[in-house]
Every structure is written in structure tokens, then in C-alpha cells.
XYZ file of C-alpha atoms in Angstrom:
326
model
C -9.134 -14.427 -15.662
C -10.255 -15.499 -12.250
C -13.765 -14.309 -11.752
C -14.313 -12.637 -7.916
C -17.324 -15.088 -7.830
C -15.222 -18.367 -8.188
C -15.038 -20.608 -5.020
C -12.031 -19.908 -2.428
C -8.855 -22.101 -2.729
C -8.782 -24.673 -0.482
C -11.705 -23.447 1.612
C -12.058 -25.839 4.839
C -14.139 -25.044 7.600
C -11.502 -23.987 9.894
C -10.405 -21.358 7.503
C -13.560 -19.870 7.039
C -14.038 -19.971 11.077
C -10.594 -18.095 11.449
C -11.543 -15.778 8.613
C -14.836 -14.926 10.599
C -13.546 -14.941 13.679
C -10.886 -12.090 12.558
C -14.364 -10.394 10.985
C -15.449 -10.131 14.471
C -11.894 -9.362 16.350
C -10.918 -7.228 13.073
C -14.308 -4.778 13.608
C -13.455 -4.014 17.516
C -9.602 -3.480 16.980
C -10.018 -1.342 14.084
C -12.967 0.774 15.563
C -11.283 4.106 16.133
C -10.505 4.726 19.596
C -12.162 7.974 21.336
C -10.498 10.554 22.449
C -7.341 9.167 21.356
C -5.035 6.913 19.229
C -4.378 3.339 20.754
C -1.214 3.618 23.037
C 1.838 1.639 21.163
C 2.773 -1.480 22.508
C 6.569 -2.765 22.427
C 6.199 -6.360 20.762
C 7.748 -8.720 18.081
C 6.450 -8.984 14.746
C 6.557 -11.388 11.637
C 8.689 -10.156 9.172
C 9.945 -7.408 10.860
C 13.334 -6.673 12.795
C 13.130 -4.725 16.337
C 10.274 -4.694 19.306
C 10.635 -0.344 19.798
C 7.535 1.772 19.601
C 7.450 5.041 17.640
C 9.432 7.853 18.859
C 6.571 10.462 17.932
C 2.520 10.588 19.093
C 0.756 8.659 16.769
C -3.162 10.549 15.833
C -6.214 8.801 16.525
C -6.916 7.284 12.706
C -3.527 6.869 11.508
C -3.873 4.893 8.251
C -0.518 2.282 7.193
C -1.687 2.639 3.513
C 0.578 -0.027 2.036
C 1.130 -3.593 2.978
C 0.519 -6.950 1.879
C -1.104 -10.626 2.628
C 0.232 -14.060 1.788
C -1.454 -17.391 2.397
C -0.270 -20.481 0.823
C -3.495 -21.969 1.122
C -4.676 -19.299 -2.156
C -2.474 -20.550 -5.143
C -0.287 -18.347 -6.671
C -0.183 -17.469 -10.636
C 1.901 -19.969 -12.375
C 4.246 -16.932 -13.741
C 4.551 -15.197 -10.443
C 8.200 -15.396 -9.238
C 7.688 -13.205 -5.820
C 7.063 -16.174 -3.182
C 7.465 -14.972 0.413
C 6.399 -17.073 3.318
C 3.027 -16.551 4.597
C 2.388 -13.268 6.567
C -1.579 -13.160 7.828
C -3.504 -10.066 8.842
C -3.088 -11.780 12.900
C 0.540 -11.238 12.446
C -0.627 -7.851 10.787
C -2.277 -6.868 13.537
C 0.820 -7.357 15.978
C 2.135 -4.620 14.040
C -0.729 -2.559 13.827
C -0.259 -2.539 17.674
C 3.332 -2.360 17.559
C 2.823 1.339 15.559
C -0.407 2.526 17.203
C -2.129 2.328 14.125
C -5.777 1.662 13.398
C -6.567 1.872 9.440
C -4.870 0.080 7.224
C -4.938 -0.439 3.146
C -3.841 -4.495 1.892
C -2.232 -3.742 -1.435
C -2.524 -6.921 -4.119
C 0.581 -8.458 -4.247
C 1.973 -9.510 -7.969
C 1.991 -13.238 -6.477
C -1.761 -13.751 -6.772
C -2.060 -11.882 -9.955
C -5.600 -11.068 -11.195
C -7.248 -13.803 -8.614
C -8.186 -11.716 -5.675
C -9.861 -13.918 -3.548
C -7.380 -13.716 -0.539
C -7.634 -9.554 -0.868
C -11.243 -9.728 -0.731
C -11.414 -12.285 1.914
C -8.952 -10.613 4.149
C -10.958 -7.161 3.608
C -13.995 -8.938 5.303
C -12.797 -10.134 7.935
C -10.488 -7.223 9.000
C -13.789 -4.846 9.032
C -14.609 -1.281 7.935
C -11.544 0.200 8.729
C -9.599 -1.594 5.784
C -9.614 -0.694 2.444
C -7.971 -2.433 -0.857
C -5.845 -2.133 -3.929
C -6.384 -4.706 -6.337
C -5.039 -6.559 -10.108
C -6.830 -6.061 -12.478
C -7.043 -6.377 -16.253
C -8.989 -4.485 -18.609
C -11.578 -6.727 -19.173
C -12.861 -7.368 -15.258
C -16.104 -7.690 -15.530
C -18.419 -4.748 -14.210
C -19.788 -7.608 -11.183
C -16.207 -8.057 -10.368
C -15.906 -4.150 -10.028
C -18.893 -4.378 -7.706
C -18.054 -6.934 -5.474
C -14.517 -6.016 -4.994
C -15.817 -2.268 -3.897
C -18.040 -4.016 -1.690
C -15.622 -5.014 -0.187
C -13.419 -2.283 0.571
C -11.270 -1.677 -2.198
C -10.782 1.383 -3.997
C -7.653 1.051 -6.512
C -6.259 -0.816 -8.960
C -2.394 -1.668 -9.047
C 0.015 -2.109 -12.011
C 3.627 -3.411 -10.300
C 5.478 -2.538 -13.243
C 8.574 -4.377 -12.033
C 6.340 -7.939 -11.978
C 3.502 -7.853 -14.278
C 1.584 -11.289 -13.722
C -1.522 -11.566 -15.614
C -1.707 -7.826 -16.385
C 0.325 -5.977 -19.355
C 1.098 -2.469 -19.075
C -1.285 -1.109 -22.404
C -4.383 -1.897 -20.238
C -3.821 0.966 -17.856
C -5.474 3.666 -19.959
C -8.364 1.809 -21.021
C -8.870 0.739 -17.751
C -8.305 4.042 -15.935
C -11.753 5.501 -17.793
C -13.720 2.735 -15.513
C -11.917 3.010 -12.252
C -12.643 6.612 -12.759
C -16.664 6.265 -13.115
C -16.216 4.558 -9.481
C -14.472 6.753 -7.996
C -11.375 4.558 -7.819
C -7.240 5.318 -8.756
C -4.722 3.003 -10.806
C -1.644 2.690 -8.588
C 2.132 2.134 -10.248
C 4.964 0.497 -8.743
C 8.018 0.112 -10.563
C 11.999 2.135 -10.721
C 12.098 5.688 -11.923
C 13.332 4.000 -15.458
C 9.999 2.005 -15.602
C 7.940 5.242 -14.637
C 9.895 7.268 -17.282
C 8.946 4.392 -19.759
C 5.125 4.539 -19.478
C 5.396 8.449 -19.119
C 2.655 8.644 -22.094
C 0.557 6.581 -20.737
C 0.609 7.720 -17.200
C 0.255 10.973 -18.063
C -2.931 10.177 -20.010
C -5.505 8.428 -17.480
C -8.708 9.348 -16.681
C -8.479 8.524 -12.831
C -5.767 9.743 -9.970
C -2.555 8.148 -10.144
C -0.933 6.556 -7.235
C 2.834 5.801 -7.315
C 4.342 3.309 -4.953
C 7.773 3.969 -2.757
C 8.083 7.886 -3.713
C 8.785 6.382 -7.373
C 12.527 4.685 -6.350
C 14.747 7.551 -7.493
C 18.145 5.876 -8.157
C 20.760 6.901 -5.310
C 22.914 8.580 -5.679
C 21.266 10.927 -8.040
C 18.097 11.501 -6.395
C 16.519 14.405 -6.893
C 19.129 15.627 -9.810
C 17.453 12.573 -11.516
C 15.576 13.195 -14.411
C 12.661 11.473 -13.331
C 11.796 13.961 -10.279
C 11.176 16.327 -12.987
C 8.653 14.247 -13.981
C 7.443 13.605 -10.916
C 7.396 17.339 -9.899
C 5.384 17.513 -13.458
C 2.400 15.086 -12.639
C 2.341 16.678 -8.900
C 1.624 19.807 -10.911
C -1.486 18.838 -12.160
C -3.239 17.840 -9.235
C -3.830 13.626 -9.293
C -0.909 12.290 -8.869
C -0.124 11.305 -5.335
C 3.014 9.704 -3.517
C 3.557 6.762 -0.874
C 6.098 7.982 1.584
C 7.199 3.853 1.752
C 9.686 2.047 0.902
C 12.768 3.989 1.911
C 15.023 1.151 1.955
C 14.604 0.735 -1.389
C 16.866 2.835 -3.563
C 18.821 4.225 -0.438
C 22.473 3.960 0.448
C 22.906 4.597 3.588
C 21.850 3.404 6.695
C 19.551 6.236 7.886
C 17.693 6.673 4.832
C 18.740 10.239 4.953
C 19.099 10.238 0.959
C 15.884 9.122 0.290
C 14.740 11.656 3.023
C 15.398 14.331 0.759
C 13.672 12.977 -1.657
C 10.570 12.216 0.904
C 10.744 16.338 2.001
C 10.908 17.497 -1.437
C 7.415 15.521 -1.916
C 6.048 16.760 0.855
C 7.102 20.588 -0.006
C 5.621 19.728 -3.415
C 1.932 18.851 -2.854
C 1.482 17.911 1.238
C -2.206 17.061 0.557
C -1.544 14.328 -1.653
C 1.295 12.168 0.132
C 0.207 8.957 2.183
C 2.490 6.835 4.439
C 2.852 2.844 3.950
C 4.694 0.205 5.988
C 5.430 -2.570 3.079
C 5.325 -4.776 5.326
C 5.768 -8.027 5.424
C 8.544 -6.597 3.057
C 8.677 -9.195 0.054
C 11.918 -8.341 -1.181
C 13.659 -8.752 1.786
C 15.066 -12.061 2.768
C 13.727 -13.504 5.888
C 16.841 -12.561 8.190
C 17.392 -9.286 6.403
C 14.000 -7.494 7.365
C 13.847 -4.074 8.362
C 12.508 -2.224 11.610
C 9.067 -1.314 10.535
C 9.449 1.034 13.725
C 12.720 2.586 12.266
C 10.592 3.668 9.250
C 7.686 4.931 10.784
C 10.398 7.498 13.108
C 11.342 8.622 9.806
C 8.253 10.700 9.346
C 9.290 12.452 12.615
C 12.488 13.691 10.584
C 10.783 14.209 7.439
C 7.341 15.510 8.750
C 8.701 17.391 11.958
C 5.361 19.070 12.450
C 2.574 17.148 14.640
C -0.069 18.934 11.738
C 1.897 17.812 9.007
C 2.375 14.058 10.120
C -1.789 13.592 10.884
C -2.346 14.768 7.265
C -0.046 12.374 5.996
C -1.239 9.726 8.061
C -5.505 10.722 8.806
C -6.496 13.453 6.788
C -5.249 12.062 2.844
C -5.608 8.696 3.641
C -9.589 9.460 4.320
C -9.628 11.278 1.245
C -7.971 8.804 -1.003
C -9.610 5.728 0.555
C -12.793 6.750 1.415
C -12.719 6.579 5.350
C -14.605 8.496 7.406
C -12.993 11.626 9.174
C -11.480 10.770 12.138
């Protein structure tokens, strides 16, 4: 395993300036705005279709809690086979503008497996209004635990669908020291992967976090027998849901399958569901990448009420993550 104390890859001087410069940009963008949210600002984006801003008013302290970083310049783990281009937290940024948002979480990408040295690094320099989701295996050391909350991060991701470095009988043992910090193991991975590790999901000792509102197939959806899981571990009371990923497992152009799925969540457990972007989208092909502002209007449709959307988007996020009330 890659110890969080090993040097950085490649690390010139003119990374390290960029890195601190964004430390410095990173604190004054992300410092919430008073008395309101950062007006929207039509622009282009890396890895993202369209210019449009949102169609809705976006709260002061609205949190994307989902999306990734690539550098080339960090190598990637010789079994990883998800390689998309670079996409920085600058060209991040763009799009926090784009959206008028001003928290943001950087989820560990299977690409880097265990070695999160770009997560950590990024975390610094974007400033106290980021927080993480790292790899790890069950035997990270308890140093690497510190340092990596240091830093910002506060979960611990299994991508079911590309385990790199990690194996899937870890997550229990694991889950019993994420939950002495305060942390959450996060899933990602199709409703038939979910319904796979049912026994050991259903057995861990900290929250659970599942990615992309758990990829029901379409078009079964909700008559899938996995919802009834789903609706199960909502029961409970730690299990919560990214509203992300909607062009996932949906058929149709508007999403409007997948909304159903998204506003039978939301009817489930409200106080538990966070929004993501995905961005910069890694499963998407370069010319096939979706309007990140197309999926953030979809909250408007699935969250039609102003209250509603700044829980999903303030009020859990601060709870999950850790941020301050905004």
C-alpha cells in the first residue's frame, strides 16, 4: 500500500506553486458568500456539454457532493482500467461557478487506487470548504487515518464495479474504524452488485453511503427487487443516497425514469439524500459528455420545493461532511 506520507509523484516546483496558489485562490472562492449564494455565471466547462445556468435559486452553501480529480502527473495503479484525460480542480472551479455552488466533496477515483496523494493534495489547496472520500484498505495505518482527516476527508469508498487495490471482504472490518472517527464507507456499483454484498452492507458499524441512487436497471426501476432493499437500509436510519448520476441507468432523454426513482428517495428519508455532479464524468467519452446544468435543473423537478432542495444541497451535506451551518 501507498503510505499518505510517501513523497508526491513527480513533484516539481511549479506544481507545488500551482497547488499553493489554488490554496490561496481555493480559500476566498469557497468562503461562503453573505447574505447570499454566488450569482451563476453562463460559461464553458471541461468535460461538460452546454454554457446555461440553473433554472432554480441556488442557497448560499450549496454542496456538489460528488466529483472527481485526474492528473497525469500522479501515476495511476497498474490494474486500473478507468483512464480519463486530466480534469483539475481550476477547471472544477469553472463549474463551481457555472452552478453557483460553493462546497464541494472530491470523491477517490478507482484510477489512483489506495495512493491518495492527488485527493489529499487537491483538498489543501482547494481550502476548508472541501471535504474527501477516499480508498482505502483494511490495513491503512491509524497515521494514514489521521492525516487524510486532516485534510478534509471524511469517507471511505468501495467502487464495486472497479475494485483496484481494495477487495470487497475489507468493508466490514474496516467500517468498525471509520466509525470510531466519525467517518462513512461509501458503495458504488449496479443494483446486482449492491444485492451481492447485501450481508455485508447490511452489517457495518459506520453510515453507508451509496453512489448514483444505487443504478436501478431501467426499465424496471422501482418494481426492481433491489429498491426493496434499498427502502430496507433507508429504514434503519444510516444509509443515505446521492441524487447523481441520472444518466446512468436511464432511457430516456429527460431522465424522467430515473426521476421516479430520485422522488421515491426523497419521499423515503429527505434528511439523508445529498446531490453530486460526477463530474468530469469518467464514463463518458470525451464528445459524449453531459450538461452538468441539465442535471442540476433536475432537482427543480424532483425537489420542487425551495425547503426541500437547500436540505438536499446545505443542510445534509453539513451533516454528513462535517461543514459548518451555512
Amino acid at each position: 500500500m501507498n503510505e499518505f506520507t510517501a513523497p508526491l509523484a513527480s513533484p516539481n516546483r511549479r506544481h507545488l506553486l500551482t497547488l499553493g496558489a489554488g490554496a490561496l485562490l481555493g480559500a476566498c472562492a469557497q468562503t461562503p458568500a453573505r447574505p447570499g449564494a454566488p450569482r451563476p455565471e453562463p460559461l464553458s466547462v471541461p468535460h461538460s456539454a452546454g454554457q446555461g445556468t440553473p433554472s432554480f435559486e441556488v442557497p448560499a452553501g450549496a454542496c456538489d457532493c460528488h466529483h472527481h480529480i485526474y492528473d497525469r502527473r500522479y501515476p495511476a495503479h497498474p490494474s486500473a482500467t478507468l483512464l480519463p484525460a486530466d480534469a483539475s480542480l481550476a477547471d472544477y472551479r469553472l463549474l463551481q461557478r457555472r452552478l453557483g455552488l460553493q462546497r464541494h466533496v472530491i470523491v477517490q477515483p478507482s484510477t489512483y487506487g489506495t495512493d491518495n496523494r492527488l485527493l489529499a493534495d487537491t483538498l489543501r489547496a482547494a481550502g476548508p470548504q472541501s471535504r474527501g472520500v477516499a480508498v482505502l484498505g483494511s490495513d491503512v495505518s491509524e497515521a494514514e487515518l489521521q492525516a487524510l482527516h486532516e485534510a478534509g476527508v471524511r469517507g471511505v469508498r468501495f467502487n464495486l464495479s472497479f475494485l483496484v487495490g481494495v477487495n470487497a471482504d475489507m468493508m466490514v472490518p474496516l467500517s468498525k474504524r471509520l466509525a470510531e472517527r466519525g467517518w462513512h464507507l461509501q458503495v458504488n456499483g449496479t443494483a446486482a452488485l449492491l444485492q451481492a454484498h447485501e450481508a455485508a452492507l447490511s452489517q457495518l458499524a459506520c453510515p453507508l453511503v451509496i453512489d448514483h441512487m444505487g443504478q436501478l436497471p431501467q426499465p424496471a426501476g422501482l418494481d426492481h427487487p433491489a429498491w426493496r432493499l434499498y427502502q430496507r437500509w433507508l429504514d434503519g436510519g444510516r444509509t443515505w443516497f446521492k441524487l447523481s448520476g441520472a444518466y446512468l441507468p436511464s432511457r430516456r432523454s429527460d431522465f424522467s425514469d430515473v426521476g421516479e426513482v430520485a422522488r421515491a428517495l426523497l419521499r423515503q428519508a429527505p434528511e439523508r439524500m445529498v446531490w453530486g455532479s460526477d463530474w468530469p464524468h469518467p464514463t463518458k467519452k470525451e464528445d459524449a459528455k453531459p450538461d452538468d446544468t441539465t442535471l442540476f435543473n433536475l432537482l427543480a423537478t424532483w425537489a420542487p420545493d425551495a425547503g426541500l432542495r437547500h436540505r438536499i444541497l446545505v443542510d445534509n451535506p453539513a451533516v454528513l461532511y462535517g461543514f459548518p451551518s451555512a
